[in-house]
Short mmCIF file of C-alpha atoms and ligand atoms in Angstrom, two decimals:
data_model
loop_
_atom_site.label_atom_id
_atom_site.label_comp_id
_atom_site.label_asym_id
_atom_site.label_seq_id
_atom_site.Cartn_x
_atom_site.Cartn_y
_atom_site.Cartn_z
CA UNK E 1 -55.81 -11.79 -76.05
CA UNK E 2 -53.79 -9.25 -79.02
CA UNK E 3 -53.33 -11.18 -81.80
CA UNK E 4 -50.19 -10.24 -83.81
CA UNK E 5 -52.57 -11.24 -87.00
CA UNK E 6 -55.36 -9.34 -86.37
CA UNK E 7 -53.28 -6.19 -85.54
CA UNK E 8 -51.87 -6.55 -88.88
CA UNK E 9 -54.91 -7.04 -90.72
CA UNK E 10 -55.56 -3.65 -88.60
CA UNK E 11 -52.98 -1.73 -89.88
CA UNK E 12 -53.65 -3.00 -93.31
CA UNK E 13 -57.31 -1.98 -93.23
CA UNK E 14 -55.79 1.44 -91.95
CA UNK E 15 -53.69 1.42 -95.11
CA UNK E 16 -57.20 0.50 -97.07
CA UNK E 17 -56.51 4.04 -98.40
CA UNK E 18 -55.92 5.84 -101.81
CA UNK E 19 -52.80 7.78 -101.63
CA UNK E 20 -54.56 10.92 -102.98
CA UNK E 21 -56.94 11.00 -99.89
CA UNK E 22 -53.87 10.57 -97.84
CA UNK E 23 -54.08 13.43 -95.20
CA UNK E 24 -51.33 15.09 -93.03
CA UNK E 25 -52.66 13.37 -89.09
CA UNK E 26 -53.07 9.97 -91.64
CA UNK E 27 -49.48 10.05 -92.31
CA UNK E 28 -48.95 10.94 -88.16
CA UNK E 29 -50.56 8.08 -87.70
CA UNK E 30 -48.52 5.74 -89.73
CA UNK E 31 -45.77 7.45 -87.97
CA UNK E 32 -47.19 6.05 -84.78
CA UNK E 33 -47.82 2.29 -86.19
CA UNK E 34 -44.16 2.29 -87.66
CA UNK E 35 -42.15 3.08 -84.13
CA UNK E 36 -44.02 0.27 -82.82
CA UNK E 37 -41.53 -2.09 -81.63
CA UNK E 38 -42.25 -4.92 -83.65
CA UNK E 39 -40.47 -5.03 -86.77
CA UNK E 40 -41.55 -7.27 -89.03
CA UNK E 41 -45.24 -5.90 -88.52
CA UNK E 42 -43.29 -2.12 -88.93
CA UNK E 43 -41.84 -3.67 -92.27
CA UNK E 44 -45.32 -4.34 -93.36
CA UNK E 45 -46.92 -1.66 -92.61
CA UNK E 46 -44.03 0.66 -94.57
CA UNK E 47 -44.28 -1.90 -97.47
CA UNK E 48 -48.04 -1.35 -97.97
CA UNK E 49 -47.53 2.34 -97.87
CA UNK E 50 -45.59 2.08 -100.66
CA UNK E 51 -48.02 -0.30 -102.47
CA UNK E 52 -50.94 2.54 -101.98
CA UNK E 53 -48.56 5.13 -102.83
CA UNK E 54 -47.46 3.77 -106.34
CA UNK E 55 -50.66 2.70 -107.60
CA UNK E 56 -53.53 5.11 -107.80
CA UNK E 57 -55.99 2.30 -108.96
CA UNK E 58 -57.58 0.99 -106.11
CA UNK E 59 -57.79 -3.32 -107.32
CA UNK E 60 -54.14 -2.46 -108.13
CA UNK E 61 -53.59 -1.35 -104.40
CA UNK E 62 -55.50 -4.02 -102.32
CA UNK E 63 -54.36 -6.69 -104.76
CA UNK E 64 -50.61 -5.62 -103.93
CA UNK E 65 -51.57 -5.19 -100.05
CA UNK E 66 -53.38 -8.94 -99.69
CA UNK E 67 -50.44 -10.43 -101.93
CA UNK E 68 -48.16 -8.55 -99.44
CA UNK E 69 -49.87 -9.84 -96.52
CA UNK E 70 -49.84 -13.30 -97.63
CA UNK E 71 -46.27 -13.36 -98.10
CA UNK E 72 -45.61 -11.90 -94.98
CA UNK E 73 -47.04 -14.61 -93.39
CA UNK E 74 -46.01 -17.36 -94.96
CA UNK E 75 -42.77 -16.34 -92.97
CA UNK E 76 -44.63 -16.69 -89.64
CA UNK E 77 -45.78 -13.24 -88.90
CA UNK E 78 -49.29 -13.25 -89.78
CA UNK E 79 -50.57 -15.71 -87.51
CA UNK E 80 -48.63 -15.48 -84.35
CA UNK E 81 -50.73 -15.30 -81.37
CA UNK E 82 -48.29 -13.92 -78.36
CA UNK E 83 -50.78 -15.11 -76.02
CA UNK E 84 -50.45 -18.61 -76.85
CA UNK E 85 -47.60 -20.27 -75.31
CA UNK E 86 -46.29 -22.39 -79.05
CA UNK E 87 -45.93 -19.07 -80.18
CA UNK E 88 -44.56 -17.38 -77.60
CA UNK E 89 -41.22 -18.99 -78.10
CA UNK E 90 -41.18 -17.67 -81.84
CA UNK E 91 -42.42 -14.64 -81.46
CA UNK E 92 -39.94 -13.02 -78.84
CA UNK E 93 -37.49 -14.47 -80.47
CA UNK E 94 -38.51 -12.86 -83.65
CA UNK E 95 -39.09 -9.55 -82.08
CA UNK E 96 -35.56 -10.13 -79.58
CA UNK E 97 -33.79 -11.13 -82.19
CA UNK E 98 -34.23 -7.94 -84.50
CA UNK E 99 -33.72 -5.43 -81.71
CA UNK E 100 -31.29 -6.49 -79.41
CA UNK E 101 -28.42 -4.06 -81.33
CA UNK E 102 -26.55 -1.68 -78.51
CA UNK E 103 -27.14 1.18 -81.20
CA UNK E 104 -31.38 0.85 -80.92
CA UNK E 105 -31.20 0.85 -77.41
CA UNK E 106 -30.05 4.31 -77.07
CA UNK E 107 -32.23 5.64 -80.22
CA UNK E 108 -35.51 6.73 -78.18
CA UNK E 109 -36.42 9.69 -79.71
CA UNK E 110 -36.00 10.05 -83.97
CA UNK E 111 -36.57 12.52 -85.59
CA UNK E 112 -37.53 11.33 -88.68
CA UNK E 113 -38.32 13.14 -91.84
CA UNK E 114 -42.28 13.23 -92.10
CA UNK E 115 -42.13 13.75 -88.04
CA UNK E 116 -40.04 16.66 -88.91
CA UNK E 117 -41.69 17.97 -91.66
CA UNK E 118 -45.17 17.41 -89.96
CA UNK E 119 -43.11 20.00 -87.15
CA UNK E 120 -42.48 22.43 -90.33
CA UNK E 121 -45.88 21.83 -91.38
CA UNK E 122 -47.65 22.77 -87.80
CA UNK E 123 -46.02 26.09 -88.10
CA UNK E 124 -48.52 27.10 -90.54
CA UNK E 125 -52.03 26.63 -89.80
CA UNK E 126 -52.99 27.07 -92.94
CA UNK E 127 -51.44 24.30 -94.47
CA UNK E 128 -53.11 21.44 -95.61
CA UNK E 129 -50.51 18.97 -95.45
CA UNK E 130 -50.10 18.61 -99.24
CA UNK E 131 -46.45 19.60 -99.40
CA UNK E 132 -45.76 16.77 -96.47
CA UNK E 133 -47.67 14.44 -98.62
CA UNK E 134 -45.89 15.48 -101.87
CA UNK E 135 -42.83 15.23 -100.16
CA UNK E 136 -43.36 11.74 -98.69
CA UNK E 137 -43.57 10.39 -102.66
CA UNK E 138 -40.20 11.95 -102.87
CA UNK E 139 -38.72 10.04 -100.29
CA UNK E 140 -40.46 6.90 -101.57
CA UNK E 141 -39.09 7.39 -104.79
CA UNK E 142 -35.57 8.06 -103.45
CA UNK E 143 -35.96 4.71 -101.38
CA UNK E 144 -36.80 2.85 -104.20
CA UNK E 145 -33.91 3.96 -106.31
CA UNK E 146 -31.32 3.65 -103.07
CA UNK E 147 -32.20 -0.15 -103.12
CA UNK E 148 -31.96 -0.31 -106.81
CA UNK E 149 -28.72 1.24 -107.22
CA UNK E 150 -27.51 -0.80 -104.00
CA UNK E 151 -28.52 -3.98 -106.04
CA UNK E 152 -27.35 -3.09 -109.16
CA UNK E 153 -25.03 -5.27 -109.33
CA UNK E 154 -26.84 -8.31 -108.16
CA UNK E 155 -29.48 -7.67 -110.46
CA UNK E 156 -27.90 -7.14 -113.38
CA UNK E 157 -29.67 -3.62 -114.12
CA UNK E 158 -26.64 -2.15 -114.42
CA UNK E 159 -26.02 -1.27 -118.45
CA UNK E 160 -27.62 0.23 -121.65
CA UNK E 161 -30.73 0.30 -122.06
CA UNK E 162 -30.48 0.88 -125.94
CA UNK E 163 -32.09 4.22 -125.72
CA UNK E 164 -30.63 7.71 -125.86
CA UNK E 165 -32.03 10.61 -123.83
CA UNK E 166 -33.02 14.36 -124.52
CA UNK E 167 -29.31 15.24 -123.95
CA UNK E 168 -28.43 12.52 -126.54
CA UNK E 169 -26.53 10.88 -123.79
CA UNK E 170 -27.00 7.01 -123.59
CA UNK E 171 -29.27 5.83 -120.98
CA UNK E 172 -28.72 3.56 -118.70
CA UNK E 173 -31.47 0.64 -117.16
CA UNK E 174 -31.08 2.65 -113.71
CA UNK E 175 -32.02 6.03 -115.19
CA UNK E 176 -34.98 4.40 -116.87
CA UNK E 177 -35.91 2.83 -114.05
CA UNK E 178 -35.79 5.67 -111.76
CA UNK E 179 -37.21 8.16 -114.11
CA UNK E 180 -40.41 5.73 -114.28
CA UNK E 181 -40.52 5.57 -110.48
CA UNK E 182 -40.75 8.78 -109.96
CA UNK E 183 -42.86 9.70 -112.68
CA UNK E 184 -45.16 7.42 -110.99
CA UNK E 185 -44.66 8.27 -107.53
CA UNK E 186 -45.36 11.97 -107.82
CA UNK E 187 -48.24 11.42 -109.99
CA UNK E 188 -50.08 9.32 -107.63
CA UNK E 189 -49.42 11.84 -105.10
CA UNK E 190 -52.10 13.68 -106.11
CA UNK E 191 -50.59 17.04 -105.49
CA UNK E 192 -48.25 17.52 -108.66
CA UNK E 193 -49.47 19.45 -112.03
CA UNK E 194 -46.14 19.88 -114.29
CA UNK E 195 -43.14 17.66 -113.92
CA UNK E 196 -39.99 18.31 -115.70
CA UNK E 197 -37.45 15.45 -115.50
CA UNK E 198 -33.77 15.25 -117.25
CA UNK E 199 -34.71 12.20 -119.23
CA UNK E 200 -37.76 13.59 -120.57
CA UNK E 201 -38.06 15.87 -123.63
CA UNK E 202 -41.43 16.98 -122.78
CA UNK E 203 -42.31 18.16 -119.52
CA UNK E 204 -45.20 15.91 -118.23
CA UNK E 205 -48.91 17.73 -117.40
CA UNK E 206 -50.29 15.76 -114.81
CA UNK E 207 -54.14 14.56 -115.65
CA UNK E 208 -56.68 17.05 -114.30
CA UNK E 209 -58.45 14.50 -112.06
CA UNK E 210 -55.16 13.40 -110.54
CA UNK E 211 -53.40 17.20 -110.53
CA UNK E 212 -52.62 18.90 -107.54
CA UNK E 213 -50.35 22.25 -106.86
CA UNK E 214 -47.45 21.59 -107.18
CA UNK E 215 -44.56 21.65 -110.57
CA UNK E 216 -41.69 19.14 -109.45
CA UNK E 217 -38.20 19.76 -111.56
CA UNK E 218 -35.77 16.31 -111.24
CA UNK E 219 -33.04 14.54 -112.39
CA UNK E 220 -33.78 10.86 -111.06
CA UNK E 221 -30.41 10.05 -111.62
CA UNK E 222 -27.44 12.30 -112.14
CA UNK E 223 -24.06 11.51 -112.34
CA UNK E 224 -24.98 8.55 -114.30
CA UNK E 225 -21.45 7.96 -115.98
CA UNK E 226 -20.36 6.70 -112.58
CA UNK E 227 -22.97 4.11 -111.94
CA UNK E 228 -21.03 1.21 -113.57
CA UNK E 229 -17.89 1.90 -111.26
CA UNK E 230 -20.01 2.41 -108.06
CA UNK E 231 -19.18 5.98 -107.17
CA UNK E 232 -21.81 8.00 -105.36
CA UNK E 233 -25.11 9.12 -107.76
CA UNK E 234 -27.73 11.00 -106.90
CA UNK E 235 -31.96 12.37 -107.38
CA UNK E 236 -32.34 16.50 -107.34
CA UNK E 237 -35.42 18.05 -107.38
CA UNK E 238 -37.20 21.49 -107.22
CA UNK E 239 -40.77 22.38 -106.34
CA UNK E 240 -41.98 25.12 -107.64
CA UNK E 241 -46.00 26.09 -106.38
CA UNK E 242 -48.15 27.08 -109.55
CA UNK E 243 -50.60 29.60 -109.91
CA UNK E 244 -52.92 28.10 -111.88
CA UNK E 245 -53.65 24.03 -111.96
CA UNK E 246 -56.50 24.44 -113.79
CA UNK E 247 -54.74 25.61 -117.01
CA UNK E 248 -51.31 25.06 -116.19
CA UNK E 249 -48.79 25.69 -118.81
CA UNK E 250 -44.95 25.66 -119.51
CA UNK E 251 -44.54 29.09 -117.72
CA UNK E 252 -45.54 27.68 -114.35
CA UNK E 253 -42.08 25.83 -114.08
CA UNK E 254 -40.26 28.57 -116.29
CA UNK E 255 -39.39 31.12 -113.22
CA UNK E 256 -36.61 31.86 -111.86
CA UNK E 257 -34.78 29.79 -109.01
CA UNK E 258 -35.53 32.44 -106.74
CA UNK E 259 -39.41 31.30 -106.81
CA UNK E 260 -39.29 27.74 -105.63
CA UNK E 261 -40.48 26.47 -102.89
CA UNK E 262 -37.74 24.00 -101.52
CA UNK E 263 -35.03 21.63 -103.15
CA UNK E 264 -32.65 18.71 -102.52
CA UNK E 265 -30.87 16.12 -103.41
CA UNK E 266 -31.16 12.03 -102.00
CA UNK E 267 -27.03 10.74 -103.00
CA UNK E 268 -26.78 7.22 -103.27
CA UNK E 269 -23.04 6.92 -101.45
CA UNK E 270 -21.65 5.05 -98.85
CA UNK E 271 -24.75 5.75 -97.03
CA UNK E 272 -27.82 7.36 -97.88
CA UNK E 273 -28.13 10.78 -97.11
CA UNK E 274 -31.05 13.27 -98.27
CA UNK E 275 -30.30 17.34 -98.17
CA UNK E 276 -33.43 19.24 -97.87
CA UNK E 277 -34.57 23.18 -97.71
CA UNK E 278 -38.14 23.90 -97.41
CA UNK E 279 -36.60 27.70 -97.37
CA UNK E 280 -35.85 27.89 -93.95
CA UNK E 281 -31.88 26.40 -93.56
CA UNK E 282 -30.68 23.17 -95.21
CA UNK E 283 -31.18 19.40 -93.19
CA UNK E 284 -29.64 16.40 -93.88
CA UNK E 285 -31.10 12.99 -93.28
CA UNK E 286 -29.64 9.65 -93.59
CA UNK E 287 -31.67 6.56 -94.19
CA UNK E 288 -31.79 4.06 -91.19
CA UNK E 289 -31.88 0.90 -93.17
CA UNK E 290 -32.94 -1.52 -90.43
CA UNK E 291 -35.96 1.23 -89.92
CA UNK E 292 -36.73 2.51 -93.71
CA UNK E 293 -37.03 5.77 -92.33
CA UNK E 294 -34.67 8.49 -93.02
CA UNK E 295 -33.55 10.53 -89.65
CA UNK E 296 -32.55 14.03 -89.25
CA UNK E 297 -28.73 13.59 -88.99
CA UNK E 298 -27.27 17.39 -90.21
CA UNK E 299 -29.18 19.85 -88.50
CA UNK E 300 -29.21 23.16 -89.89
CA UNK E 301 -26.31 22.83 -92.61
CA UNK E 302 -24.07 25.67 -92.76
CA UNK E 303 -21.15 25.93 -95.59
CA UNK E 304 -17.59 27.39 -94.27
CA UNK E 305 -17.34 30.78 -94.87
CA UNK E 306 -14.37 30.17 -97.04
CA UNK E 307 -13.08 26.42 -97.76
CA UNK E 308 -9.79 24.59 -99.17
CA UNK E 309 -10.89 22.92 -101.78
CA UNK E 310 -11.69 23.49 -105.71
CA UNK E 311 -13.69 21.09 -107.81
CA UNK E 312 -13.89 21.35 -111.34
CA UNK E 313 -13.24 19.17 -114.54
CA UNK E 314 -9.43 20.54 -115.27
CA UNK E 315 -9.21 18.32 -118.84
CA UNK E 316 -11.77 21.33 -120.04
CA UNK E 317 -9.28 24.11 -119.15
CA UNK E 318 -7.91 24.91 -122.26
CA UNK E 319 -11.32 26.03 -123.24
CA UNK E 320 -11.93 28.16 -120.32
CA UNK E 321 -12.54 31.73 -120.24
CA UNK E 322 -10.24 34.40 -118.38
CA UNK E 323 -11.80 34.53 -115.27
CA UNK E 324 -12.19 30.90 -114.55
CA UNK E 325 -8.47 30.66 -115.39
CA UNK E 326 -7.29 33.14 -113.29
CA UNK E 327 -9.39 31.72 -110.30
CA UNK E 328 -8.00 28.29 -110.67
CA UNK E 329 -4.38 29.60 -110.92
CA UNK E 330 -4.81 31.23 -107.59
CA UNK E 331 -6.16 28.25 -105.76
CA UNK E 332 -2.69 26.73 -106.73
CA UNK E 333 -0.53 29.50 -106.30
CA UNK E 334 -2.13 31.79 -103.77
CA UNK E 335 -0.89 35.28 -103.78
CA UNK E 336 -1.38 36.15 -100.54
CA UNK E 337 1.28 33.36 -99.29
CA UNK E 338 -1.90 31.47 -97.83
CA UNK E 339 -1.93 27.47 -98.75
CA UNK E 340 -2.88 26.10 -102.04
CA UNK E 341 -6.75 24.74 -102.39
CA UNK E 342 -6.81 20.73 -102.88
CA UNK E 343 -8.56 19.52 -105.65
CA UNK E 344 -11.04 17.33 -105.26
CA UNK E 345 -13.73 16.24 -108.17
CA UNK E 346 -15.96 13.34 -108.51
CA UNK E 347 -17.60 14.02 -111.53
CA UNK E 348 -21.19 13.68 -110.02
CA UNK E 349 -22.65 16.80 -109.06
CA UNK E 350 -24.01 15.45 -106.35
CA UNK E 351 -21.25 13.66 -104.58
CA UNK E 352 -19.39 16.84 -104.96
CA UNK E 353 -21.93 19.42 -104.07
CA UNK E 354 -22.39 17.40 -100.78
CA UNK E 355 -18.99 17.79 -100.40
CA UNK E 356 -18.47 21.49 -101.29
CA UNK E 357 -21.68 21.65 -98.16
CA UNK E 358 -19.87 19.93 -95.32
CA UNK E 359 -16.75 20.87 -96.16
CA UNK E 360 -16.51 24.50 -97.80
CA UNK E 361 -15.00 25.40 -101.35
CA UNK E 362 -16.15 26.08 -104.59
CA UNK E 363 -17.76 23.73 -107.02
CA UNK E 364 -17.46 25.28 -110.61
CA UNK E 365 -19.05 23.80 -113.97
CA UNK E 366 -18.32 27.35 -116.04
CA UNK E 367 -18.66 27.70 -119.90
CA UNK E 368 -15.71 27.56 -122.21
CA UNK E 369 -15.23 27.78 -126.12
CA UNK E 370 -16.77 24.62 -126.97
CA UNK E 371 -19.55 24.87 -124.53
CA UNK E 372 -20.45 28.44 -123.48
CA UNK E 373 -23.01 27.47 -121.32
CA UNK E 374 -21.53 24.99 -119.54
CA UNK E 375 -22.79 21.51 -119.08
CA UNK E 376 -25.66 21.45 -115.92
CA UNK E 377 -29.15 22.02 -116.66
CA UNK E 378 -30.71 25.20 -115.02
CA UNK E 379 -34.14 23.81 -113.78
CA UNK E 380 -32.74 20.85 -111.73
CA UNK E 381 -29.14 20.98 -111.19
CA UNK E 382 -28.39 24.93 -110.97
CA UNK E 383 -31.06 25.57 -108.80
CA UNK E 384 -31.91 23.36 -106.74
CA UNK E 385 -28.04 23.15 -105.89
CA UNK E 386 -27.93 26.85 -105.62
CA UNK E 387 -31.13 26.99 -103.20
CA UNK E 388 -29.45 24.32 -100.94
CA UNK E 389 -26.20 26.44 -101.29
CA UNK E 390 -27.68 29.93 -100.55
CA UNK E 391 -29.58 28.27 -97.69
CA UNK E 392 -26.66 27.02 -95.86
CA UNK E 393 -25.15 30.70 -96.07
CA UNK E 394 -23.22 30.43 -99.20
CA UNK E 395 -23.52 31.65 -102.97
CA UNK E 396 -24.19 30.35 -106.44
CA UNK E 397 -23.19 33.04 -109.37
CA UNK E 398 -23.61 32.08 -112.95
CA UNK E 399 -20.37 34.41 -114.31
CA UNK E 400 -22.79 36.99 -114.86
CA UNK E 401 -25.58 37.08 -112.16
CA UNK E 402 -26.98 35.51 -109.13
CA UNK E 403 -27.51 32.33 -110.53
CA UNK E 404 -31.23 31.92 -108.66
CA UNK E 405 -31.97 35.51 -110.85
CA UNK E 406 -31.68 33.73 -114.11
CA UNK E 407 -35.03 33.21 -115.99
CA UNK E 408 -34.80 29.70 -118.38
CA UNK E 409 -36.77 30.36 -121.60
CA UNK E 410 -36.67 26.40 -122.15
CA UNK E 411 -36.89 23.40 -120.17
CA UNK E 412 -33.70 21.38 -119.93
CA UNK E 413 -30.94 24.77 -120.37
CA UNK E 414 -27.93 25.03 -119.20
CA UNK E 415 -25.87 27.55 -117.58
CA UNK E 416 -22.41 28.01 -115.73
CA UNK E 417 -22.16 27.84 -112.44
CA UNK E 418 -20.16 28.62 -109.74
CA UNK E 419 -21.15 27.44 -106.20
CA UNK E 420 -20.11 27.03 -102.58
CA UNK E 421 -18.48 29.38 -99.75
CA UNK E 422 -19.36 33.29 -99.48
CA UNK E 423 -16.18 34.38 -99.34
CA UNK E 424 -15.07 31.96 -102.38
CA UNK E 425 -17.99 32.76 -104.95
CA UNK E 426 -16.94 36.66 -103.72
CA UNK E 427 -13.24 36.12 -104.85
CA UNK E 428 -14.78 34.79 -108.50
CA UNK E 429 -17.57 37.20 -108.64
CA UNK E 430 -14.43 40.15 -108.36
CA UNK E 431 -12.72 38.62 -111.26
CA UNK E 432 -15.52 38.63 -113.62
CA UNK E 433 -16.72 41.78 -112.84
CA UNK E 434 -12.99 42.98 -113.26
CA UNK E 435 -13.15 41.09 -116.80
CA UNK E 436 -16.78 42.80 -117.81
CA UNK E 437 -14.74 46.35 -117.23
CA UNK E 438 -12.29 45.87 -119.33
CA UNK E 439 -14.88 45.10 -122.11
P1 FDP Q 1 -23.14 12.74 -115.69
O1 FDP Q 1 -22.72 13.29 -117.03
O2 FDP Q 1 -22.34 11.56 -115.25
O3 FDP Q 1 -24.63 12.47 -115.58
O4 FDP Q 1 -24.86 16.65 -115.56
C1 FDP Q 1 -24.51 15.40 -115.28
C2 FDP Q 1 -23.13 15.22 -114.67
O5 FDP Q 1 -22.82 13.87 -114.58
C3 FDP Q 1 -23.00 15.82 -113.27
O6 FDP Q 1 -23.51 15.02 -112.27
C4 FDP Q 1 -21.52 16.05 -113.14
O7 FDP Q 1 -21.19 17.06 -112.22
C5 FDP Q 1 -21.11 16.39 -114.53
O8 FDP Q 1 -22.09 15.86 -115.41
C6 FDP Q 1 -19.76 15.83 -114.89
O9 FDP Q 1 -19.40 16.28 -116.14
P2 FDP Q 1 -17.92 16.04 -116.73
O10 FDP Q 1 -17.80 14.58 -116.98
O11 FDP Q 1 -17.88 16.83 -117.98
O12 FDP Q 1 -16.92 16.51 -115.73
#
């Protein structure tokens, strides 16, 4: 006889685990429990992983996991024997119920993101499954925020938060929230040392008995002017590997763009769709929400060799320099008697750097009088965006350099940049360098 309520308090006794001694064929194995066809037990078990994973105190973690379990079966899954024949009747219709959908009976084989990571991983026998692990916080994180920013409105966490950040911008109750989360979530990983995030004025140094290899840049939540009007949002992040944990300093996460490890971005949109590059091509996943899992969706992203469309904040033109000028001009009125580019701009980098991916085009944020900078922040909007960008076969160019060159002296910097399709960057790369010789 399987009891349903044993198997459970299996899997939870599995999950009787601190996240920091969570090891690459653990995480396979959770893999395993959660494609077992039984959902509500799958929901648990995905629950409780992210119980261990944000709490690195070990009451904390079996409290949450036995207060978890008890609520779960309150709603009848708990102690459902399939064996007996009262609970037979429940029970299939519980499991029938959730997965007769025309769409799961064709999905047999998914290739999720730790499965495909894992895949990466096994490439390198080396490897010690840390960067799977690190990554899987990510994702949590990125869950976590999805559903908050899906229930923003519900909830009422959408507004001021009375606080200002770094960038003396006004925070919002969703950036707080999300910076926390993920402050949290990588910490508890185990494997972080430095993390830099946008809403932070000092970088964080992880606590030596909790530290691991790895510096994590991130904005939790950019584009955060458009959160109150529901337009796409989105987390970026770079990993950077330091040298030393032991006596880590700032210089670990000052290097250029060129040095990290991987990048991407989770956007909050319609649906939601994380863009990764471990440094081998870009992959895009969208969450499953009936699973919790996100599944490779964009295989091997490449950017159009040349696209249609510009996007860049026009009300800033009369500030703009003569190259950026000129460029925009000729998207409007080609010279070569080709078609105008369309304009499209959001207004979250995210959203639009997406875009500028699928679709081809340029993305541009440059400097002008007021600002000659720009506006983006080098360590985790310039490059992890250009990463993702050079990845997919494009370019990102800084109106002087190879924007993954440049070397940040502080923390949250900013730079122009110029972003998207080879042959576009090349057009705006000529007109600069034009500019510089008549200097
Ligand atoms: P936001 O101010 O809404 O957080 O750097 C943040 C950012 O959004 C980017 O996501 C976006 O591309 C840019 O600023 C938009 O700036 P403008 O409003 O100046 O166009």
């Amino acid at each position: 006889m399987w009891c349903l309520g044993s198997w459970v308090t299996n899997c939870l006794t599995v999950l009787w685990v601190r996240s920091s001694t969570i090891s690459g064929p653990y995480l396979q194995r959770l893999e395993l429990l959660k494609c077992l066809a039984i959902p509500r037990a799958r929901n648990l078990v995905t629950h409780t992983l992210a119980s261990v994973a944000f709490s690195s105190d070990e009451e904390v973690v079996w409290h949450g996991a036995t207060e978890l379990f008890k609520s779960n079966t309150i709603d009848g899954v708990g102690d459902i024997d399939v064996d007996d024949e009262d609970d037979n009747e429940v029970n299939e219709s519980l499991i029938i119920g959730e997965m007769d959908h025309a769409a799961d009976a064709h999905r047999t084989d998914l290739m999720t993101m730790t499965r495909f990571v894992l895949n990466e991983q096994s490439k390198y026998p080396e490897s010690r499954g840390d960067f799977t692990i690190l990554l899987s916080h990510i994702v949590l994180g990125c869950k976590f925020v999805c559903s908050a920013v899906n229930k923003a409105g519900l909830a009422n966490i959408i507004g001021l938060a009375g606080e200002t950040n770094v960038q003396g911008e006004e925070q919002k109750k969703l950036d707080v929230l999300s910076n926390e989360v993920f402050i949290k979530a990588l910490v508890s990983s185990g494997r972080t040392c430095i993390l830099v995030s946008e809403e932070d004025e000092e970088a964080t140094f992880v606590e030596a008995s909790k530290r691991g290899r790895y510096c994590v840049v991130f904005d939790p939540l950019d584009g955060s002017s458009n959160i109150d009007c529901g337009v796409s949002i989105g987390t970026i992040f770079g990993i950077y590997m330091v040298n030393d944990s032991h006596e880590p300093t700032l210089d670990e996460v000052l290097q250029p763009g060129k040095k990290m490890l991987a990048a991407g971005y989770c956007m909050y949109g319609s649906s939601c769709t994380f863009v990764l590059s471990t440094g081998s091509g870009v992959h895009g996943f969208t969450l499953d929400p009936s699973l919790g899992e996100f599944i490779l969706t964009h295989p091997d992203i490449k950017i159009p060799k040349k696209g249609k469309i510009y996007s860049v904040n026009e009300g800033n033109a009369k500030n703009w320099d003569g190259p950026t000028t000129k460029y925009v001009e000729k998207c409007k009125f080609p010279e070569d008697g080709s078609s105008p580019k369309s304009l499209r701009y959001i207004g979250s980098m995210v959203a639009d750097v997406h875009r500028t991916l699928l679709y081809g085009g340029v993305f541009l944020y440059p400097g002008d009088k007021k600002s000659p900078n720009g506006k983006l922040r080098v360590l985790y909007e310039v490059f992890p965006m250009s990463f993702l960008m050079e990845q997919a076969g494009g370019q990102a160019f800084t109106g002087r350099q190879r924007a993954l060159d440049l070397v940040p002296k502080k923390i949250h910097e900013r730079s122009p940049i110029f972003l998207g399709s080879y042959d576009d960057v090349e057009e705006i790369k000529a007109l600069y360098a034009a500019e510089e010789k008549k200097e």
